[in-house]
PDB file of C-alpha atoms in Angstrom:
ATOM      1  CA  MET A  21       0.000   0.000   0.000  1.00 51.00           C
ATOM      2  CA  GLU A  22       1.446   3.352  -1.012  1.00 50.00           C
ATOM      3  CA  THR A  23       0.733   6.660   0.722  1.00 51.00           C
ATOM      4  CA  ILE A  24       0.493   9.604  -1.652  1.00 54.00           C
ATOM      5  CA  PRO A  25       2.308  12.562  -0.065  1.00 47.00           C
ATOM      6  CA  ASN A  26       0.201  15.614   0.701  1.00 50.00           C
ATOM      7  CA  MET A  27       2.015  18.807  -0.256  1.00 43.00           C
ATOM      8  CA  LYS A  28      -0.653  21.079   1.193  1.00 46.00           C
ATOM      9  CA  HIS A  29       0.916  21.533   4.626  1.00 42.00           C
ATOM     10  CA  SER A  30       3.320  24.440   5.012  1.00 39.00           C
ATOM     11  CA  SER A  31       6.968  23.693   5.731  1.00 38.00           C
ATOM     12  CA  PHE A  32       8.543  24.466   9.101  1.00 38.00           C
ATOM     13  CA  LYS A  33      12.049  24.927  10.486  1.00 43.00           C
ATOM     14  CA  HIS A  34      13.527  22.850  13.287  1.00 41.00           C
ATOM     15  CA  THR A  35      16.789  23.107  15.175  1.00 44.00           C
ATOM     16  CA  GLY A  36      17.103  19.615  16.661  1.00 43.00           C
ATOM     17  CA  PRO A  37      16.723  16.041  15.424  1.00 44.00           C
ATOM     18  CA  VAL A  38      13.181  15.083  14.493  1.00 42.00           C
ATOM     19  CA  PHE A  39      12.061  11.495  14.718  1.00 41.00           C
ATOM     20  CA  ALA A  40       8.941   9.388  15.357  1.00 44.00           C
ATOM     21  CA  VAL A  41       8.714   6.129  17.243  1.00 48.00           C
ATOM     22  CA  PHE A  42       6.703   3.483  15.388  1.00 51.00           C
ATOM     23  CA  SER A  43       5.390   0.422  17.136  1.00 61.00           C
ATOM     24  CA  ASN A  44       5.039  -2.904  15.366  1.00 67.00           C
ATOM     25  CA  GLU A  45       2.122  -3.780  17.601  1.00 75.00           C
ATOM     26  CA  PRO A  46      -1.234  -3.614  15.781  1.00 77.00           C
ATOM     27  CA  SER A  47      -3.582  -0.813  16.807  1.00 88.00           C
ATOM     28  CA  LEU A  48      -6.694  -2.928  16.253  1.00 94.00           C
ATOM     29  CA  SER A  49      -7.420  -5.906  18.459  1.00 94.00           C
ATOM     30  CA  THR A  50      -8.151  -9.361  17.044  1.00 95.00           C
ATOM     31  CA  GLU A  51     -11.799  -8.906  17.962  1.00 95.00           C
ATOM     32  CA  ASP A  52     -11.904  -5.517  16.201  1.00 96.00           C
ATOM     33  CA  LYS A  53     -10.439  -7.072  13.052  1.00 96.00           C
ATOM     34  CA  LEU A  54     -12.915  -9.963  13.037  1.00 96.00           C
ATOM     35  CA  LEU A  55     -15.869  -7.617  13.485  1.00 96.00           C
ATOM     36  CA  SER A  56     -14.497  -5.353  10.738  1.00 96.00           C
ATOM     37  CA  LEU A  57     -14.079  -8.242   8.308  1.00 96.00           C
ATOM     38  CA  GLU A  58     -17.621  -9.384   9.040  1.00 96.00           C
ATOM     39  CA  SER A  59     -18.924  -5.902   8.259  1.00 96.00           C
ATOM     40  CA  LEU A  60     -16.926  -5.600   5.015  1.00 96.00           C
ATOM     41  CA  GLN A  61     -18.004  -9.027   3.754  1.00 95.00           C
ATOM     42  CA  GLN A  62     -21.737  -8.328   4.029  1.00 94.00           C
ATOM     43  CA  SER A  63     -22.132  -7.194   0.425  1.00 92.00           C
ATOM     44  CA  LEU A  64     -20.366  -7.139  -2.950  1.00 91.00           C
ATOM     45  CA  ASP A  65     -22.015  -3.836  -3.811  1.00 90.00           C
ATOM     46  CA  LEU A  66     -19.243  -1.221  -3.811  1.00 92.00           C
ATOM     47  CA  LYS A  67     -21.423   1.571  -2.413  1.00 90.00           C
ATOM     48  CA  GLU A  68     -22.677  -0.547   0.501  1.00 93.00           C
ATOM     49  CA  MET A  69     -19.219  -1.937   1.232  1.00 95.00           C
ATOM     50  CA  MET A  70     -17.609   1.518   1.261  1.00 95.00           C
ATOM     51  CA  ASN A  71     -20.382   2.890   3.475  1.00 94.00           C
ATOM     52  CA  ASN A  72     -19.614   0.076   5.928  1.00 96.00           C
ATOM     53  CA  PHE A  73     -15.915   0.882   5.649  1.00 97.00           C
ATOM     54  CA  ALA A  74     -16.601   4.586   6.325  1.00 96.00           C
ATOM     55  CA  ALA A  75     -18.507   3.586   9.467  1.00 96.00           C
ATOM     56  CA  LEU A  76     -15.469   1.576  10.623  1.00 97.00           C
ATOM     57  CA  VAL A  77     -13.152   4.535   9.966  1.00 97.00           C
ATOM     58  CA  ALA A  78     -15.463   6.799  11.987  1.00 96.00           C
ATOM     59  CA  LYS A  79     -15.528   4.241  14.800  1.00 96.00           C
ATOM     60  CA  PHE A  80     -11.789   3.537  15.074  1.00 97.00           C
ATOM     61  CA  VAL A  81     -10.378   6.887  13.922  1.00 96.00           C
ATOM     62  CA  ARG A  82     -12.900   9.705  13.324  1.00 95.00           C
ATOM     63  CA  PRO A  83     -15.339  10.815  10.594  1.00 94.00           C
ATOM     64  CA  PHE A  84     -13.802  11.952   7.297  1.00 95.00           C
ATOM     65  CA  ASN A  85     -14.945  12.958   3.859  1.00 93.00           C
ATOM     66  CA  ILE A  86     -14.016   9.805   1.930  1.00 95.00           C
ATOM     67  CA  ARG A  87     -13.566   9.410  -1.806  1.00 92.00           C
ATOM     68  CA  PHE A  88     -12.591   6.209  -3.624  1.00 93.00           C
ATOM     69  CA  GLN A  89     -11.781   6.211  -7.346  1.00 89.00           C
ATOM     70  CA  SER A  90     -10.847   3.288  -9.606  1.00 88.00           C
ATOM     71  CA  ASP A  91     -11.336   2.106 -13.179  1.00 79.00           C
ATOM     72  CA  HIS A  92     -14.334  -0.004 -12.156  1.00 80.00           C
ATOM     73  CA  GLY A  93     -15.953   1.912  -9.346  1.00 81.00           C
ATOM     74  CA  PHE A  94     -16.413   5.252  -7.621  1.00 85.00           C
ATOM     75  CA  PHE A  95     -17.551   6.192  -4.110  1.00 89.00           C
ATOM     76  CA  SER A  96     -17.914   9.535  -2.365  1.00 89.00           C
ATOM     77  CA  LEU A  97     -19.056  10.310   1.176  1.00 89.00           C
ATOM     78  CA  VAL A  98     -19.203  13.970   2.218  1.00 87.00           C
ATOM     79  CA  GLN A  99     -19.710  14.557   5.936  1.00 84.00           C
ATOM     80  CA  MET A 100     -18.246  18.048   6.280  1.00 81.00           C
ATOM     81  CA  GLN A 101     -18.293  21.029   3.937  1.00 78.00           C
ATOM     82  CA  ARG A 102     -15.111  22.644   5.230  1.00 80.00           C
ATOM     83  CA  HIS A 103     -11.785  20.823   5.238  1.00 85.00           C
ATOM     84  CA  SER A 104      -8.167  21.954   5.354  1.00 90.00           C
ATOM     85  CA  PHE A 105      -6.275  18.667   5.195  1.00 93.00           C
ATOM     86  CA  SER A 106      -6.297  15.865   2.665  1.00 93.00           C
ATOM     87  CA  LYS A 107      -4.435  12.579   2.396  1.00 94.00           C
ATOM     88  CA  SER A 108      -4.579   9.881  -0.299  1.00 93.00           C
ATOM     89  CA  PHE A 109      -3.557   6.216  -0.349  1.00 94.00           C
ATOM     90  CA  ASN A 110      -3.021   3.939  -3.325  1.00 92.00           C
ATOM     91  CA  LEU A 111      -4.722   0.674  -2.402  1.00 93.00           C
ATOM     92  CA  GLY A 112      -3.173  -2.623  -3.449  1.00 85.00           C
ATOM     93  CA  SER A 113      -0.008  -1.156  -4.955  1.00 67.00           C
ATOM     94  CA  VAL A 114       2.625  -2.964  -2.861  1.00 62.00           C
ATOM     95  CA  GLY A 115       5.157  -5.090  -4.731  1.00 60.00           C
ATOM     96  CA  LYS A 116       3.722  -6.843  -7.781  1.00 51.00           C
ATOM     97  CA  SER A 117       0.070  -6.475  -6.788  1.00 61.00           C
ATOM     98  CA  THR A 118      -2.208  -4.429  -9.031  1.00 74.00           C
ATOM     99  CA  ARG A 119      -3.374  -1.034  -7.816  1.00 84.00           C
ATOM    100  CA  LEU A 120      -7.090  -1.256  -7.085  1.00 91.00           C
ATOM    101  CA  GLY A 121      -7.708   2.462  -6.780  1.00 91.00           C
ATOM    102  CA  THR A 122      -7.068   5.580  -4.730  1.00 93.00           C
ATOM    103  CA  ILE A 123      -8.797   6.447  -1.468  1.00 95.00           C
ATOM    104  CA  THR A 124      -8.714  10.051  -0.226  1.00 94.00           C
ATOM    105  CA  TYR A 125      -9.602  11.360   3.225  1.00 96.00           C
ATOM    106  CA  GLN A 126     -10.456  14.999   3.930  1.00 94.00           C
ATOM    107  CA  SER A 127     -10.541  16.534   7.395  1.00 94.00           C
ATOM    108  CA  GLU A 128     -10.601  19.817   9.264  1.00 93.00           C
ATOM    109  CA  VAL A 129      -7.549  18.832  11.351  1.00 93.00           C
ATOM    110  CA  ALA A 130      -4.209  17.262  10.461  1.00 94.00           C
ATOM    111  CA  PHE A 131      -3.669  13.508  10.403  1.00 94.00           C
ATOM    112  CA  THR A 132      -1.611  11.977  13.193  1.00 95.00           C
ATOM    113  CA  VAL A 133       0.877   9.117  12.924  1.00 94.00           C
ATOM    114  CA  ALA A 134      -1.417   6.936  15.049  1.00 95.00           C
ATOM    115  CA  GLU A 135      -4.363   7.647  12.728  1.00 96.00           C
ATOM    116  CA  ASP A 136      -2.260   6.796   9.668  1.00 95.00           C
ATOM    117  CA  LYS A 137      -1.410   3.463  11.258  1.00 95.00           C
ATOM    118  CA  ILE A 138      -5.035   2.570  11.995  1.00 96.00           C
ATOM    119  CA  LEU A 139      -6.115   3.588   8.487  1.00 97.00           C
ATOM    120  CA  THR A 140      -3.396   1.354   7.029  1.00 95.00           C
ATOM    121  CA  GLU A 141      -4.621  -1.579   9.124  1.00 96.00           C
ATOM    122  CA  LEU A 142      -8.203  -0.934   7.998  1.00 97.00           C
ATOM    123  CA  HIS A 143      -7.036  -0.824   4.372  1.00 97.00           C
ATOM    124  CA  ASP A 144      -5.440  -4.253   4.791  1.00 95.00           C
ATOM    125  CA  LEU A 145      -8.796  -5.573   6.009  1.00 97.00           C
ATOM    126  CA  LEU A 146     -10.639  -3.866   3.151  1.00 97.00           C
ATOM    127  CA  LEU A 147      -8.471  -5.119   0.261  1.00 95.00           C
ATOM    128  CA  PRO A 148      -9.757  -8.724  -0.129  1.00 94.00           C
ATOM    129  CA  SER A 149     -13.423  -7.668  -0.165  1.00 95.00           C
ATOM    130  CA  LEU A 150     -12.652  -4.645  -2.336  1.00 95.00           C
ATOM    131  CA  LYS A 151     -11.092  -6.856  -5.026  1.00 93.00           C
ATOM    132  CA  HIS A 152     -14.287  -8.915  -5.261  1.00 93.00           C
ATOM    133  CA  ALA A 153     -16.518  -5.826  -5.221  1.00 93.00           C
ATOM    134  CA  LEU A 154     -14.571  -4.182  -8.062  1.00 92.00           C
ATOM    135  CA  LYS A 155     -14.725  -7.376 -10.131  1.00 90.00           C
ATOM    136  CA  PHE A 156     -18.466  -7.499  -9.530  1.00 88.00           C
ATOM    137  CA  SER A 157     -18.668  -3.816 -10.521  1.00 83.00           C
ATOM    138  CA  GLU A 158     -16.663  -4.536 -13.689  1.00 81.00           C
ATOM    139  CA  LEU A 159     -19.135  -7.244 -14.707  1.00 81.00           C
ATOM    140  CA  ASN A 160     -22.046  -4.918 -13.955  1.00 76.00           C
ATOM    141  CA  SER A 161     -20.493  -2.203 -16.110  1.00 73.00           C
ATOM    142  CA  MET A 162     -21.056  -4.402 -19.151  1.00 78.00           C
ATOM    143  CA  VAL A 163     -24.782  -4.036 -18.455  1.00 84.00           C
ATOM    144  CA  TYR A 164     -24.593  -0.291 -17.799  1.00 86.00           C
ATOM    145  CA  GLN A 165     -22.179   0.766 -20.558  1.00 88.00           C
ATOM    146  CA  ASP A 166     -23.255   2.207 -23.907  1.00 92.00           C
ATOM    147  CA  HIS A 167     -21.668  -0.091 -26.520  1.00 89.00           C
ATOM    148  CA  LEU A 168     -20.913   2.712 -29.013  1.00 94.00           C
ATOM    149  CA  THR A 169     -19.536   5.519 -26.855  1.00 95.00           C
ATOM    150  CA  ASN A 170     -18.293   3.546 -23.800  1.00 91.00           C
ATOM    151  CA  ILE A 171     -20.015   5.936 -21.393  1.00 93.00           C
ATOM    152  CA  GLY A 172     -22.945   5.071 -19.112  1.00 92.00           C
ATOM    153  CA  ASN A 173     -26.233   4.097 -20.741  1.00 94.00           C
ATOM    154  CA  ARG A 174     -29.790   5.024 -19.737  1.00 95.00           C
ATOM    155  CA  ALA A 175     -30.054   2.171 -17.215  1.00 92.00           C
ATOM    156  CA  TYR A 176     -26.910   3.402 -15.503  1.00 91.00           C
ATOM    157  CA  TYR A 177     -28.199   6.987 -15.539  1.00 95.00           C
ATOM    158  CA  GLU A 178     -31.398   5.911 -13.791  1.00 94.00           C
ATOM    159  CA  LYS A 179     -29.373   4.110 -11.119  1.00 90.00           C
ATOM    160  CA  ILE A 180     -26.901   6.954 -10.535  1.00 92.00           C
ATOM    161  CA  ILE A 181     -29.465   9.778 -10.464  1.00 96.00           C
ATOM    162  CA  GLN A 182     -31.279   8.033  -7.614  1.00 94.00           C
ATOM    163  CA  TYR A 183     -28.019   7.694  -5.695  1.00 90.00           C
ATOM    164  CA  ALA A 184     -27.131  11.339  -6.416  1.00 92.00           C
ATOM    165  CA  ILE A 185     -30.492  12.538  -5.042  1.00 94.00           C
ATOM    166  CA  GLU A 186     -30.035  10.435  -1.910  1.00 91.00           C
ATOM    167  CA  GLN A 187     -26.596  11.959  -1.386  1.00 87.00           C
ATOM    168  CA  SER A 188     -27.889  15.518  -1.906  1.00 89.00           C
ATOM    169  CA  ASN A 189     -30.607  14.848   0.645  1.00 89.00           C
ATOM    170  CA  ARG A 190     -27.853  14.102   3.174  1.00 85.00           C
ATOM    171  CA  THR A 191     -25.222  16.677   2.247  1.00 81.00           C
ATOM    172  CA  HIS A 192     -27.120  19.613   0.651  1.00 80.00           C
ATOM    173  CA  LEU A 193     -24.085  20.307  -1.551  1.00 81.00           C
ATOM    174  CA  GLY A 194     -26.103  20.758  -4.735  1.00 91.00           C
ATOM    175  CA  LEU A 195     -27.064  18.604  -7.720  1.00 95.00           C
ATOM    176  CA  SER A 196     -27.695  19.710 -11.306  1.00 96.00           C
ATOM    177  CA  LEU A 197     -28.762  17.817 -14.410  1.00 97.00           C
ATOM    178  CA  MET A 198     -27.931  18.747 -18.004  1.00 97.00           C
ATOM    179  CA  ILE A 199     -29.713  17.171 -20.977  1.00 97.00           C
ATOM    180  CA  LEU A 200     -27.967  17.616 -24.332  1.00 97.00           C
ATOM    181  CA  ASP A 201     -29.251  16.895 -27.820  1.00 95.00           C
ATOM    182  CA  ILE A 202     -27.292  17.074 -31.097  1.00 95.00           C
ATOM    183  CA  ASN A 203     -28.897  19.484 -33.568  1.00 93.00           C
ATOM    184  CA  HIS A 204     -29.762  18.126 -37.031  1.00 91.00           C
ATOM    185  CA  PHE A 205     -28.324  14.691 -36.367  1.00 93.00           C
ATOM    186  CA  LYS A 206     -30.402  12.941 -39.044  1.00 92.00           C
ATOM    187  CA  PRO A 207     -28.975  15.158 -41.822  1.00 92.00           C
ATOM    188  CA  ILE A 208     -25.483  14.246 -40.606  1.00 91.00           C
ATOM    189  CA  ASN A 209     -26.303  10.569 -41.142  1.00 90.00           C
ATOM    190  CA  ASP A 210     -28.019  11.287 -44.483  1.00 91.00           C
ATOM    191  CA  THR A 211     -25.224  13.513 -45.800  1.00 91.00           C
ATOM    192  CA  TYR A 212     -22.085  11.813 -44.497  1.00 90.00           C
ATOM    193  CA  GLY A 213     -23.294   8.261 -43.810  1.00 92.00           C
ATOM    194  CA  HIS A 214     -23.954   6.268 -40.642  1.00 91.00           C
ATOM    195  CA  LEU A 215     -20.261   5.664 -39.961  1.00 93.00           C
ATOM    196  CA  LYS A 216     -19.770   9.419 -39.737  1.00 92.00           C
ATOM    197  CA  GLY A 217     -22.839   9.606 -37.512  1.00 94.00           C
ATOM    198  CA  ASP A 218     -21.347   7.010 -35.166  1.00 95.00           C
ATOM    199  CA  GLN A 219     -18.027   8.858 -35.150  1.00 95.00           C
ATOM    200  CA  THR A 220     -19.868  12.082 -34.253  1.00 95.00           C
ATOM    201  CA  LEU A 221     -21.565  10.404 -31.272  1.00 96.00           C
ATOM    202  CA  GLN A 222     -18.280   8.921 -30.095  1.00 96.00           C
ATOM    203  CA  GLU A 223     -16.414  12.216 -30.432  1.00 95.00           C
ATOM    204  CA  PHE A 224     -19.121  14.195 -28.651  1.00 96.00           C
ATOM    205  CA  ALA A 225     -19.190  11.655 -25.787  1.00 96.00           C
ATOM    206  CA  ARG A 226     -15.386  11.755 -25.489  1.00 95.00           C
ATOM    207  CA  MET A 227     -15.402  15.532 -25.473  1.00 95.00           C
ATOM    208  CA  LEU A 228     -18.126  15.734 -22.813  1.00 96.00           C
ATOM    209  CA  THR A 229     -16.138  13.527 -20.448  1.00 94.00           C
ATOM    210  CA  GLN A 230     -13.184  15.902 -20.824  1.00 94.00           C
ATOM    211  CA  CYS A 231     -15.288  18.979 -20.002  1.00 95.00           C
ATOM    212  CA  ILE A 232     -16.483  17.815 -16.577  1.00 93.00           C
ATOM    213  CA  ARG A 233     -14.917  17.118 -13.180  1.00 88.00           C
ATOM    214  CA  SER A 234     -14.139  13.641 -11.913  1.00 83.00           C
ATOM    215  CA  SER A 235     -17.135  13.856  -9.565  1.00 84.00           C
ATOM    216  CA  ASP A 236     -19.537  14.457 -12.500  1.00 92.00           C
ATOM    217  CA  MET A 237     -20.834  11.776 -14.873  1.00 94.00           C
ATOM    218  CA  VAL A 238     -21.887  11.608 -18.550  1.00 96.00           C
ATOM    219  CA  PHE A 239     -24.474   9.243 -20.041  1.00 97.00           C
ATOM    220  CA  ARG A 240     -25.900   8.480 -23.460  1.00 97.00           C
ATOM    221  CA  LEU A 241     -29.641   8.189 -22.953  1.00 96.00           C
ATOM    222  CA  GLY A 242     -30.281   6.938 -26.486  1.00 94.00           C
ATOM    223  CA  GLY A 243     -29.942   8.162 -30.052  1.00 94.00           C
ATOM    224  CA  ASP A 244     -28.282  11.577 -29.985  1.00 96.00           C
ATOM    225  CA  GLU A 245     -29.413  12.501 -26.453  1.00 97.00           C
ATOM    226  CA  PHE A 246     -26.947  12.759 -23.578  1.00 98.00           C
ATOM    227  CA  ALA A 247     -27.120  13.637 -19.891  1.00 98.00           C
ATOM    228  CA  ILE A 248     -24.606  15.051 -17.420  1.00 98.00           C
ATOM    229  CA  ILE A 249     -25.031  14.775 -13.647  1.00 96.00           C
ATOM    230  CA  LEU A 250     -23.139  17.541 -11.829  1.00 95.00           C
ATOM    231  CA  GLN A 251     -22.505  16.943  -8.124  1.00 92.00           C
ATOM    232  CA  PRO A 252     -21.676  18.936  -6.083  1.00 89.00           C
ATOM    233  CA  SER A 253     -23.161  21.846  -8.009  1.00 91.00           C
ATOM    234  CA  GLU A 254     -23.981  25.544  -7.751  1.00 89.00           C
ATOM    235  CA  THR A 255     -26.253  27.655  -9.952  1.00 86.00           C
ATOM    236  CA  CYS A 256     -23.209  28.790 -11.961  1.00 91.00           C
ATOM    237  CA  SER A 257     -21.981  25.230 -12.614  1.00 92.00           C
ATOM    238  CA  ILE A 258     -24.140  24.744 -15.711  1.00 94.00           C
ATOM    239  CA  ASN A 259     -22.775  27.878 -17.400  1.00 94.00           C
ATOM    240  CA  LYS A 260     -19.186  26.849 -16.677  1.00 95.00           C
ATOM    241  CA  VAL A 261     -19.672  23.395 -18.218  1.00 96.00           C
ATOM    242  CA  HIS A 262     -21.587  24.862 -21.170  1.00 95.00           C
ATOM    243  CA  GLN A 263     -18.739  27.282 -21.881  1.00 95.00           C
ATOM    244  CA  ARG A 264     -16.161  24.487 -21.710  1.00 96.00           C
ATOM    245  CA  ILE A 265     -18.181  22.363 -24.144  1.00 96.00           C
ATOM    246  CA  ASN A 266     -18.547  25.233 -26.624  1.00 95.00           C
ATOM    247  CA  GLN A 267     -14.818  25.924 -26.438  1.00 95.00           C
ATOM    248  CA  ALA A 268     -14.019  22.236 -26.959  1.00 95.00           C
ATOM    249  CA  ILE A 269     -16.239  22.126 -30.056  1.00 94.00           C
ATOM    250  CA  GLU A 270     -14.433  25.164 -31.466  1.00 93.00           C
ATOM    251  CA  ASN A 271     -11.144  23.293 -31.090  1.00 93.00           C
ATOM    252  CA  ASN A 272     -12.427  19.969 -32.451  1.00 92.00           C
ATOM    253  CA  ALA A 273     -11.650  19.483 -36.161  1.00 90.00           C
ATOM    254  CA  ILE A 274     -13.931  16.435 -36.517  1.00 89.00           C
ATOM    255  CA  LEU A 275     -17.005  18.278 -35.219  1.00 91.00           C
ATOM    256  CA  LYS A 276     -16.257  21.607 -36.914  1.00 88.00           C
ATOM    257  CA  GLU A 277     -16.055  19.811 -40.244  1.00 88.00           C
ATOM    258  CA  ILE A 278     -19.788  19.017 -40.103  1.00 92.00           C
ATOM    259  CA  ASN A 279     -20.887  22.356 -38.556  1.00 90.00           C
ATOM    260  CA  PHE A 280     -21.755  20.530 -35.335  1.00 94.00           C
ATOM    261  CA  SER A 281     -24.030  22.163 -32.776  1.00 93.00           C
ATOM    262  CA  PHE A 282     -26.132  21.039 -29.837  1.00 95.00           C
ATOM    263  CA  SER A 283     -28.964  22.202 -27.620  1.00 95.00           C
ATOM    264  CA  HIS A 284     -29.139  21.783 -23.888  1.00 95.00           C
ATOM    265  CA  GLY A 285     -31.531  22.077 -20.983  1.00 96.00           C
ATOM    266  CA  TYR A 286     -30.881  21.908 -17.273  1.00 96.00           C
ATOM    267  CA  SER A 287     -32.479  21.673 -13.859  1.00 96.00           C
ATOM    268  CA  HIS A 288     -31.273  22.105 -10.276  1.00 96.00           C
ATOM    269  CA  TRP A 289     -32.387  19.646  -7.630  1.00 95.00           C
ATOM    270  CA  GLU A 290     -34.455  20.953  -4.728  1.00 93.00           C
ATOM    271  CA  THR A 291     -35.611  19.115  -1.625  1.00 91.00           C
ATOM    272  CA  GLY A 292     -38.617  16.968  -2.447  1.00 91.00           C
ATOM    273  CA  THR A 293     -37.883  16.761  -6.189  1.00 93.00           C
ATOM    274  CA  ASN A 294     -37.710  13.217  -7.557  1.00 95.00           C
ATOM    275  CA  SER A 295     -35.644  11.986 -10.493  1.00 96.00           C
ATOM    276  CA  MET A 296     -38.536  12.134 -12.976  1.00 96.00           C
ATOM    277  CA  GLN A 297     -39.397  15.731 -12.076  1.00 97.00           C
ATOM    278  CA  LEU A 298     -35.727  16.706 -12.320  1.00 96.00           C
ATOM    279  CA  PHE A 299     -35.488  15.157 -15.791  1.00 97.00           C
ATOM    280  CA  GLU A 300     -38.790  16.620 -17.031  1.00 96.00           C
ATOM    281  CA  LEU A 301     -37.740  20.146 -16.080  1.00 96.00           C
ATOM    282  CA  ALA A 302     -34.361  19.774 -17.834  1.00 96.00           C
ATOM    283  CA  ASP A 303     -36.083  18.232 -20.863  1.00 95.00           C
ATOM    284  CA  ARG A 304     -38.568  21.131 -21.130  1.00 95.00           C
ATOM    285  CA  ASN A 305     -35.700  23.603 -20.980  1.00 94.00           C
ATOM    286  CA  LEU A 306     -33.915  21.606 -23.700  1.00 94.00           C
ATOM    287  CA  TYR A 307     -36.803  21.863 -26.144  1.00 89.00           C
ATOM    288  CA  ARG A 308     -37.279  25.543 -25.285  1.00 90.00           C
ATOM    289  CA  HIS A 309     -33.618  26.101 -26.194  1.00 84.00           C
ATOM    290  CA  LYS A 310     -33.969  24.005 -29.337  1.00 82.00           C
ATOM    291  CA  ALA A 311     -37.031  25.959 -30.482  1.00 81.00           C
ATOM    292  CA  ALA A 312     -35.310  29.279 -29.799  1.00 76.00           C
ATOM    293  CA  SER A 313     -32.297  28.265 -31.905  1.00 70.00           C
ATOM    294  CA  LYS A 314     -34.589  27.718 -34.932  1.00 67.00           C
ATOM    295  CA  GLU A 315     -36.062  31.226 -34.800  1.00 55.00           C
TER     296      GLU A 315
END
């Protein structure tokens, strides 16, 4: 397991020798480890497993904002809005073992040596179950991935938007939805052929993923319709993403060649709004924008 150094802390001067005494004795008792393993082995669902892991971290160390990112899974738990310290660990990267992903902790106070040690012990307990959960997630991704663009499909969107609303209910950090539709897509197919149409969809999907943050997600809902879930989000977030997309199109030779353009609509989640209402509002705004562009 590799600790990623945090360069955020300011440097300080010292006049004498500085050293730390590390004990080889485990911080967690045998009973603690058995109970932790039992908790982590309850489910192969990555979200549920990481929620259980976060509860263990809060129990044995203290509550943190926790974020886990890998090729086959993502988890985020926000418990505090303000934080000054951050520390990341590469999980499963010791020796010849394959790196499973990166876990990041955020806190209002600095991390101690004792806390680092307990977190490392908890990571060792997490790794076996995490490997199985990520493999399970990889198999699930075949069901939730759009075969043409390799981004999430509509089924995955419907799963993630529910999770995003649940998280916003807890954290109140903001959630926005963008619906995007390619203008005059049928003429592109008719004029340039279906291969060019497929290339346009692939290029637009690739470009969208480059215009968002790692915490946001892009989906192809079907045909030439796409969705972006922005979380956390503020009222200005939509405009920022829209500007980045327009700039990316200007710099994209493949899309400029066919006079590519798109329409978009958006909605901001409010307490009590369900996923269907959120989508319907964004969809109405999309068609209002599309109609205005034809005038």
